[in-house]
């Protein structure tokens, strides 16, 4: 039997502790094991303290890492985690959290009553068509009217400001196809002013008031560009946040 497990992702949980807790509780209700990190013994003490202080006692109780068997499936919300598993543990299958939710016949979708929203695809997952389509179908089930950007799917070159600064050294070591050979010309240093201008220029091309992304780096960049931005998980698990 295929064992599915979820990596809660320290970077996502740092940015969205309450939301991460909601997603973890949802998956526990589906009997899905949860670990915090995609790399064994990676900066464990740092992982403990990166999240909000109020959440640290609960976060520390989540197992840091477990080496699941080859016939397992990773459920991911972080594109770094997914890319690292793809290259360092190719025997593990991969599924986005959006695909998992889409397959859940009992998931209760909030209704956004036909609101217009633009969807932002992410460079870190630009070839993952099944994830991209799952994100769009979830928006349709929440009754959004979806608008596309000219550079979408595999054409996207966007991941917030993360591509305009040096990357974490572990990523090109663990996933060189994505973060080394596939990232020529990216991850170059820029000033804060340059980053702000690049995000404003990108956001000026978005015609709807609201934009949604399914990457925490993308969300951070879109907000820097002064767009009303939502993480897809917020719209699914925190309807009041999606109303703001």
XYZ file of N, CA, C and O in Angstrom, residues 84-221:
552
model
N 13.713 19.012 -4.161
C 14.760 18.252 -3.477
C 14.428 16.768 -3.472
O 15.288 15.923 -3.742
N 13.191 16.432 -3.203
C 12.792 15.018 -3.257
C 12.894 14.471 -4.672
O 13.309 13.328 -4.890
N 12.516 15.265 -5.648
C 12.546 14.807 -7.041
C 13.946 14.366 -7.455
O 14.115 13.366 -8.163
N 14.966 15.108 -6.996
C 16.325 14.809 -7.432
C 17.108 13.945 -6.451
O 17.930 13.131 -6.870
N 16.877 14.109 -5.164
C 17.653 13.338 -4.186
C 16.992 12.016 -3.836
O 17.677 11.058 -3.437
N 15.669 11.934 -3.977
C 14.959 10.683 -3.703
C 13.929 10.434 -4.817
O 12.709 10.499 -4.585
N 14.390 10.163 -6.030
C 13.471 10.003 -7.163
C 12.540 8.805 -7.029
O 11.538 8.720 -7.748
N 12.853 7.886 -6.105
C 11.976 6.728 -5.898
C 10.705 7.091 -5.140
O 9.747 6.314 -5.084
N 10.669 8.288 -4.545
C 9.482 8.779 -3.851
C 8.594 9.511 -4.852
O 9.051 10.393 -5.581
N 7.330 9.155 -4.908
C 6.394 9.866 -5.773
C 6.050 11.214 -5.150
O 6.232 11.423 -3.951
N 5.544 12.131 -5.966
C 5.260 13.484 -5.491
C 3.845 13.907 -5.877
O 3.375 13.634 -6.971
N 3.216 14.606 -4.949
C 1.859 15.101 -5.151
C 1.727 16.416 -4.395
O 2.131 16.505 -3.232
N 1.198 17.433 -5.029
C 1.008 18.700 -4.329
C -0.182 18.589 -3.379
O -1.090 17.770 -3.572
N -0.193 19.430 -2.370
C -1.320 19.469 -1.440
C -2.607 19.789 -2.190
O -3.699 19.326 -1.825
N -2.486 20.543 -3.289
C -3.678 20.931 -4.072
C -4.299 19.720 -4.760
O -5.525 19.599 -4.829
N -3.472 18.823 -5.252
C -3.978 17.590 -5.857
C -4.621 16.693 -4.806
O -5.642 16.042 -5.068
N -4.028 16.667 -3.616
C -4.594 15.863 -2.531
C -5.982 16.375 -2.160
O -6.933 15.597 -2.017
N -6.105 17.683 -1.988
C -7.400 18.271 -1.628
C -8.430 18.015 -2.727
O -9.590 17.680 -2.456
N -8.003 18.168 -3.958
C -8.903 17.979 -5.091
C -9.494 16.568 -5.104
O -10.641 16.366 -5.517
N -8.713 15.602 -4.654
C -9.180 14.213 -4.633
C -10.026 13.892 -3.404
O -10.597 12.798 -3.323
N -10.122 14.834 -2.470
C -10.883 14.630 -1.241
C -12.355 14.979 -1.494
O -12.724 16.153 -1.560
N -13.189 13.982 -1.614
C -14.604 14.196 -1.935
C -15.367 14.863 -0.801
O -16.476 15.372 -1.007
N -14.783 14.886 0.380
C -15.467 15.470 1.538
C -14.981 16.868 1.890
O -15.429 17.432 2.892
N -14.072 17.416 1.085
C -13.552 18.749 1.404
C -14.655 19.788 1.203
O -15.362 19.786 0.192
N -14.777 20.684 2.164
C -15.807 21.724 2.112
C -15.203 23.020 1.564
O -14.345 23.631 2.207
N -15.661 23.430 0.383
C -15.101 24.604 -0.277
C -15.861 25.869 0.111
O -17.099 25.898 0.049
N -15.153 26.932 0.470
C -15.822 28.219 0.654
C -16.280 28.765 -0.690
O -15.754 28.387 -1.741
N -17.267 29.629 -0.680
C -17.825 30.210 -1.900
C -17.454 31.693 -1.968
O -17.830 32.480 -1.097
N -16.713 32.064 -3.022
C -16.298 33.456 -3.195
C -17.135 34.188 -4.239
O -16.761 35.278 -4.694
N -18.252 33.589 -4.648
C -19.318 34.282 -5.380
C -18.854 34.980 -6.655
O -19.241 36.109 -6.943
N -18.004 34.294 -7.411
C -17.632 34.818 -8.717
C -16.624 35.949 -8.696
O -16.474 36.658 -9.706
N -15.911 36.135 -7.597
C -14.892 37.194 -7.553
C -13.816 36.943 -8.614
O -13.478 35.801 -8.918
N -13.268 38.016 -9.151
C -12.210 37.920 -10.153
C -10.851 37.829 -9.463
O -10.593 38.562 -8.500
N -10.006 36.936 -9.978
C -8.681 36.783 -9.386
C -7.712 36.294 -10.461
O -8.083 35.496 -11.327
N -6.506 36.801 -10.426
C -5.448 36.354 -11.339
C -4.605 35.303 -10.631
O -4.294 35.435 -9.446
N -4.236 34.261 -11.365
C -3.401 33.217 -10.784
C -1.958 33.385 -11.247
O -1.686 33.624 -12.418
N -1.047 33.283 -10.279
C 0.391 33.430 -10.530
C 1.067 32.072 -10.412
O 1.060 31.440 -9.354
N 1.637 31.583 -11.517
C 2.417 30.347 -11.479
C 3.841 30.641 -11.019
O 4.312 31.783 -11.084
N 4.541 29.586 -10.581
C 5.851 29.744 -9.959
C 6.950 29.081 -10.775
O 6.801 27.938 -11.219
N 8.068 29.781 -10.929
C 9.223 29.251 -11.652
C 9.724 27.945 -11.051
O 10.173 27.055 -11.762
N 9.659 27.808 -9.735
C 10.182 26.617 -9.067
C 9.378 25.358 -9.402
O 9.826 24.252 -9.108
N 8.211 25.550 -9.986
C 7.364 24.404 -10.322
C 6.762 24.583 -11.714
O 5.649 24.145 -11.987
N 7.516 25.207 -12.600
C 6.946 25.652 -13.866
C 6.566 24.523 -14.822
O 5.733 24.715 -15.694
N 7.135 23.329 -14.651
C 6.770 22.211 -15.518
C 5.714 21.310 -14.899
O 5.279 20.332 -15.523
N 5.292 21.612 -13.678
C 4.364 20.729 -12.962
C 2.927 21.059 -13.352
O 2.194 21.731 -12.622
N 2.508 20.547 -14.495
C 1.193 20.881 -15.045
C 0.071 20.358 -14.152
O -0.963 21.016 -14.007
N 0.258 19.190 -13.545
C -0.809 18.632 -12.711
C -1.061 19.517 -11.485
O -2.218 19.712 -11.081
N -0.009 20.077 -10.907
C -0.187 21.003 -9.791
C -0.866 22.288 -10.258
O -1.783 22.798 -9.607
N -0.422 22.819 -11.380
C -0.996 24.046 -11.908
C -2.490 23.898 -12.190
O -3.294 24.778 -11.874
N -2.868 22.773 -12.781
C -4.273 22.548 -13.091
C -5.091 22.307 -11.833
O -6.249 22.730 -11.747
N -4.503 21.633 -10.842
C -5.203 21.425 -9.576
C -5.492 22.763 -8.905
O -6.587 22.988 -8.366
N -4.517 23.671 -8.912
C -4.720 24.995 -8.314
C -5.873 25.720 -8.990
O -6.719 26.335 -8.318
N -5.951 25.640 -10.300
C -7.034 26.302 -11.019
C -8.389 25.658 -10.747
O -9.398 26.356 -10.591
N -8.414 24.343 -10.675
C -9.681 23.666 -10.402
C -10.179 23.988 -8.991
O -11.389 24.153 -8.771
N -9.270 24.097 -8.033
C -9.678 24.486 -6.689
C -10.293 25.882 -6.686
O -11.298 26.130 -5.999
N -9.710 26.801 -7.444
C -10.280 28.144 -7.546
C -11.670 28.099 -8.176
O -12.591 28.802 -7.737
N -11.844 27.264 -9.189
C -13.168 27.133 -9.806
C -14.183 26.585 -8.803
O -15.333 27.034 -8.760
N -13.753 25.614 -7.997
C -14.670 25.034 -7.006
C -15.004 26.015 -5.898
O -16.037 25.869 -5.229
N -14.152 27.011 -5.689
C -14.450 28.080 -4.735
C -15.212 29.226 -5.401
O -15.423 30.266 -4.794
N -15.592 29.026 -6.652
C -16.407 29.995 -7.399
C -15.674 31.316 -7.634
O -16.216 32.399 -7.416
N -14.423 31.217 -8.084
C -13.671 32.371 -8.560
C -13.739 32.433 -10.083
O -13.811 31.391 -10.751
N -13.665 33.622 -10.624
C -13.447 33.811 -12.054
C -11.951 34.045 -12.247
O -11.399 35.038 -11.772
N -11.294 33.121 -12.955
C -9.830 33.108 -13.025
C -9.332 33.885 -14.240
O -9.833 33.710 -15.354
N -8.319 34.710 -14.016
C -7.630 35.412 -15.092
C -6.190 34.902 -15.165
O -5.567 34.635 -14.139
N -5.690 34.785 -16.378
C -4.344 34.269 -16.607
C -3.379 35.390 -16.970
O -3.769 36.394 -17.575
N -2.120 35.197 -16.609
C -1.046 36.085 -17.050
C -0.477 35.569 -18.368
O -0.518 34.370 -18.640
N 0.079 36.453 -19.204
C 0.666 35.989 -20.472
C 1.765 34.955 -20.260
O 1.860 33.985 -21.009
N 2.586 35.141 -19.230
C 3.632 34.167 -18.900
C 3.109 33.264 -17.786
O 3.250 33.563 -16.596
N 2.477 32.169 -18.189
C 1.934 31.242 -17.199
C 2.455 29.844 -17.473
O 3.245 29.613 -18.393
N 2.048 28.888 -16.648
C 2.492 27.505 -16.784
C 4.026 27.441 -16.957
O 4.752 28.048 -16.186
N 4.490 26.739 -17.990
C 5.938 26.547 -18.155
C 6.658 27.811 -18.617
O 7.892 27.862 -18.628
N 5.907 28.853 -18.977
C 6.520 30.102 -19.431
C 6.848 31.065 -18.283
O 7.519 32.067 -18.489
N 6.371 30.759 -17.078
C 6.558 31.701 -15.981
C 8.035 31.844 -15.599
O 8.792 30.867 -15.624
N 8.410 33.059 -15.259
C 9.767 33.358 -14.804
C 9.739 34.015 -13.425
O 10.689 34.669 -13.016
N 8.643 33.814 -12.712
C 8.397 34.551 -11.474
C 8.533 33.659 -10.243
O 8.040 32.532 -10.220
N 9.197 34.170 -9.232
C 9.175 33.570 -7.896
C 9.479 34.660 -6.870
O 10.403 34.551 -6.062
N 8.739 35.765 -6.973
C 8.964 36.882 -6.066
C 10.366 37.436 -6.215
O 10.942 37.433 -7.310
N 10.930 37.895 -5.109
C 12.296 38.428 -5.150
C 13.321 37.330 -4.923
O 14.524 37.590 -4.940
N 12.874 36.086 -4.716
C 13.805 35.013 -4.385
C 14.806 34.741 -5.493
O 15.905 34.251 -5.236
N 14.455 35.063 -6.731
C 15.368 34.860 -7.858
C 16.321 36.028 -8.052
O 17.206 35.978 -8.906
N 16.139 37.082 -7.254
C 16.968 38.282 -7.363
C 17.873 38.444 -6.150
O 18.236 39.560 -5.773
N 18.256 37.318 -5.560
C 19.178 37.311 -4.423
C 19.823 35.924 -4.367
O 19.293 34.973 -4.946
N 20.978 35.804 -3.707
C 21.622 34.488 -3.622
C 20.709 33.468 -2.950
O 19.965 33.796 -2.027
N 20.763 32.227 -3.425
C 19.905 31.191 -2.863
C 20.609 30.433 -1.732
O 21.825 30.540 -1.539
N 19.825 29.673 -1.000
C 20.361 28.828 0.069
C 21.338 27.826 -0.546
O 20.999 27.148 -1.516
N 22.561 27.693 -0.016
C 23.576 26.828 -0.638
C 23.156 25.370 -0.788
O 23.621 24.677 -1.693
N 22.272 24.888 0.088
C 21.902 23.471 0.020
C 21.126 23.132 -1.250
O 21.198 22.021 -1.745
N 20.350 24.094 -1.777
C 19.444 23.769 -2.881
C 20.164 23.328 -4.152
O 19.806 22.298 -4.731
N 21.178 24.061 -4.640
C 21.877 23.585 -5.831
C 22.656 22.298 -5.616
O 22.925 21.569 -6.571
N 23.005 22.006 -4.373
C 23.697 20.749 -4.079
C 22.732 19.570 -4.139
O 23.064 18.502 -4.654
N 21.523 19.752 -3.603
C 20.560 18.665 -3.511
C 19.679 18.539 -4.752
O 19.168 17.453 -5.035
N 19.489 19.641 -5.456
C 18.640 19.617 -6.655
C 19.317 20.435 -7.759
O 18.833 21.496 -8.158
N 20.454 19.956 -8.271
C 21.222 20.749 -9.241
C 20.503 20.981 -10.577
O 20.729 22.015 -11.209
N 19.667 20.056 -10.999
C 18.964 20.281 -12.273
C 18.092 21.526 -12.200
O 18.042 22.302 -13.150
N 17.431 21.694 -11.085
C 16.552 22.846 -10.916
C 17.319 24.097 -10.540
O 17.137 25.153 -11.145
N 18.151 23.999 -9.521
C 18.696 25.193 -8.892
C 20.116 25.549 -9.305
O 20.640 26.570 -8.877
N 20.740 24.727 -10.149
C 22.069 25.054 -10.659
C 22.022 25.138 -12.179
O 22.074 26.225 -12.749
N 21.889 23.988 -12.853
C 21.898 23.966 -14.313
C 20.664 24.651 -14.909
O 20.746 25.256 -15.981
N 19.542 24.574 -14.182
C 18.318 25.198 -14.688
C 18.116 26.619 -14.222
O 17.052 27.197 -14.456
N 19.114 27.199 -13.559
C 18.954 28.530 -12.977
C 20.038 29.495 -13.437
O 20.424 30.406 -12.702
N 20.531 29.291 -14.659
C 21.578 30.173 -15.171
C 21.067 31.610 -15.265
O 20.013 31.878 -15.832
N 21.833 32.530 -14.692
C 21.460 33.944 -14.716
C 20.531 34.360 -13.599
O 20.253 35.558 -13.442
N 20.061 33.402 -12.805
C 19.156 33.718 -11.703
C 19.934 33.739 -10.385
O 21.114 33.441 -10.340
N 19.238 34.105 -9.323
C 19.797 34.155 -7.968
C 21.005 35.094 -7.894
O 21.994 34.817 -7.216
N 20.892 36.213 -8.607
C 21.936 37.236 -8.559
C 21.536 38.326 -7.565
O 20.353 38.648 -7.432
N 22.506 38.915 -6.855
C 22.159 39.928 -5.852
C 21.572 41.185 -6.473
O 22.009 41.633 -7.539
N 20.563 41.737 -5.815
C 19.938 43.010 -6.185
C 19.724 43.812 -4.907
O 19.566 43.242 -3.823
N 19.670 45.120 -5.034
C 19.384 45.971 -3.880
C 17.895 45.894 -3.552
O 17.075 45.460 -4.379
N 17.554 46.325 -2.360
C 16.143 46.361 -1.968
C 15.337 47.243 -2.911
O 14.188 46.927 -3.255
N 15.926 48.336 -3.350
C 15.236 49.242 -4.263
C 14.984 48.570 -5.616
O 13.907 48.719 -6.209
N 15.969 47.834 -6.100
C 15.803 47.123 -7.368
C 14.719 46.046 -7.263
O 13.901 45.882 -8.169
N 14.707 45.324 -6.149
C 13.691 44.284 -5.942
C 12.294 44.894 -5.926
O 11.359 44.371 -6.551
N 12.150 45.987 -5.205
C 10.850 46.663 -5.119
C 10.376 47.097 -6.505
O 9.209 46.887 -6.871
N 11.258 47.657 -7.284
C 10.895 48.114 -8.626
C 10.497 46.944 -9.514
O 9.508 47.018 -10.265
N 11.230 45.857 -9.453
C 10.920 44.671 -10.260
C 9.546 44.110 -9.895
O 8.770 43.717 -10.779
N 9.214 44.086 -8.615
C 7.906 43.574 -8.193
C 6.791 44.527 -8.601
O 5.713 44.088 -9.026
N 7.017 45.826 -8.516
C 6.004 46.794 -8.930
C 5.744 46.691 -10.428
O 4.589 46.783 -10.880
N 6.809 46.496 -11.196
C 6.652 46.362 -12.644
C 5.864 45.101 -12.997
O 5.016 45.110 -13.890
N 6.154 44.027 -12.284
C 5.419 42.785 -12.534
C 3.946 42.958 -12.160
O 3.047 42.576 -12.927
N 3.684 43.527 -11.001
C 2.307 43.670 -10.527
C 1.493 44.635 -11.375
O 0.259 44.517 -11.447
N 2.157 45.559 -12.028
C 1.444 46.504 -12.898
C 0.803 45.786 -14.080
O -0.139 46.308 -14.692
N 1.265 44.585 -14.405
C 0.705 43.820 -15.522
C -0.493 42.965 -15.102
O -1.125 42.330 -15.946
N -0.790 42.953 -13.804
C -1.921 42.173 -13.292
C -3.153 43.066 -13.279
O -3.181 44.099 -12.604
N -4.182 42.690 -14.020
C -5.324 43.559 -14.241
C -6.409 43.454 -13.165
O -7.189 44.380 -12.993
N -6.490 42.336 -12.459
C -7.503 42.200 -11.420
C -7.015 42.798 -10.114
O -5.813 42.960 -9.892
N -7.968 43.117 -9.234
C -7.594 43.668 -7.930
C -6.842 42.639 -7.094
O -5.891 42.965 -6.388
N -7.279 41.367 -7.196
C -6.697 40.309 -6.371
C -5.864 39.354 -7.215
O -6.146 39.126 -8.390
N -4.841 38.794 -6.581
C -3.999 37.786 -7.228
C -3.743 36.667 -6.221
O -3.652 36.917 -5.016
N -3.669 35.444 -6.716
C -3.424 34.293 -5.860
C -2.189 33.548 -6.364
O -1.959 33.441 -7.564
N -1.385 33.069 -5.429
C -0.224 32.234 -5.754
C -0.250 31.022 -4.838
O -0.917 31.013 -3.807
N 0.479 29.983 -5.226
C 0.558 28.782 -4.395
C 2.009 28.504 -4.015
O 2.426 27.368 -3.853
N 2.756 29.595 -3.837
C 4.153 29.574 -3.410
C 4.352 30.742 -2.455
O 3.985 31.880 -2.776
N 4.939 30.484 -1.287
C 5.107 31.555 -0.300
C 6.090 32.620 -0.765
O 5.953 33.787 -0.414
N 7.084 32.257 -1.588
C 7.993 33.258 -2.142
C 7.263 34.164 -3.127
O 7.475 35.380 -3.145
N 6.430 33.575 -3.958
C 5.651 34.371 -4.912
C 4.744 35.351 -4.182
O 4.647 36.525 -4.555
N 4.070 34.871 -3.144
C 3.162 35.728 -2.379
C 3.912 36.922 -1.802
O 3.464 38.074 -1.903
N 5.072 36.655 -1.226
C 5.856 37.733 -0.610
C 6.244 38.783 -1.654
O 6.185 39.992 -1.402
N 6.638 38.330 -2.835
C 7.015 39.268 -3.887
C 5.843 40.075 -4.405
O 5.959 41.290 -4.639
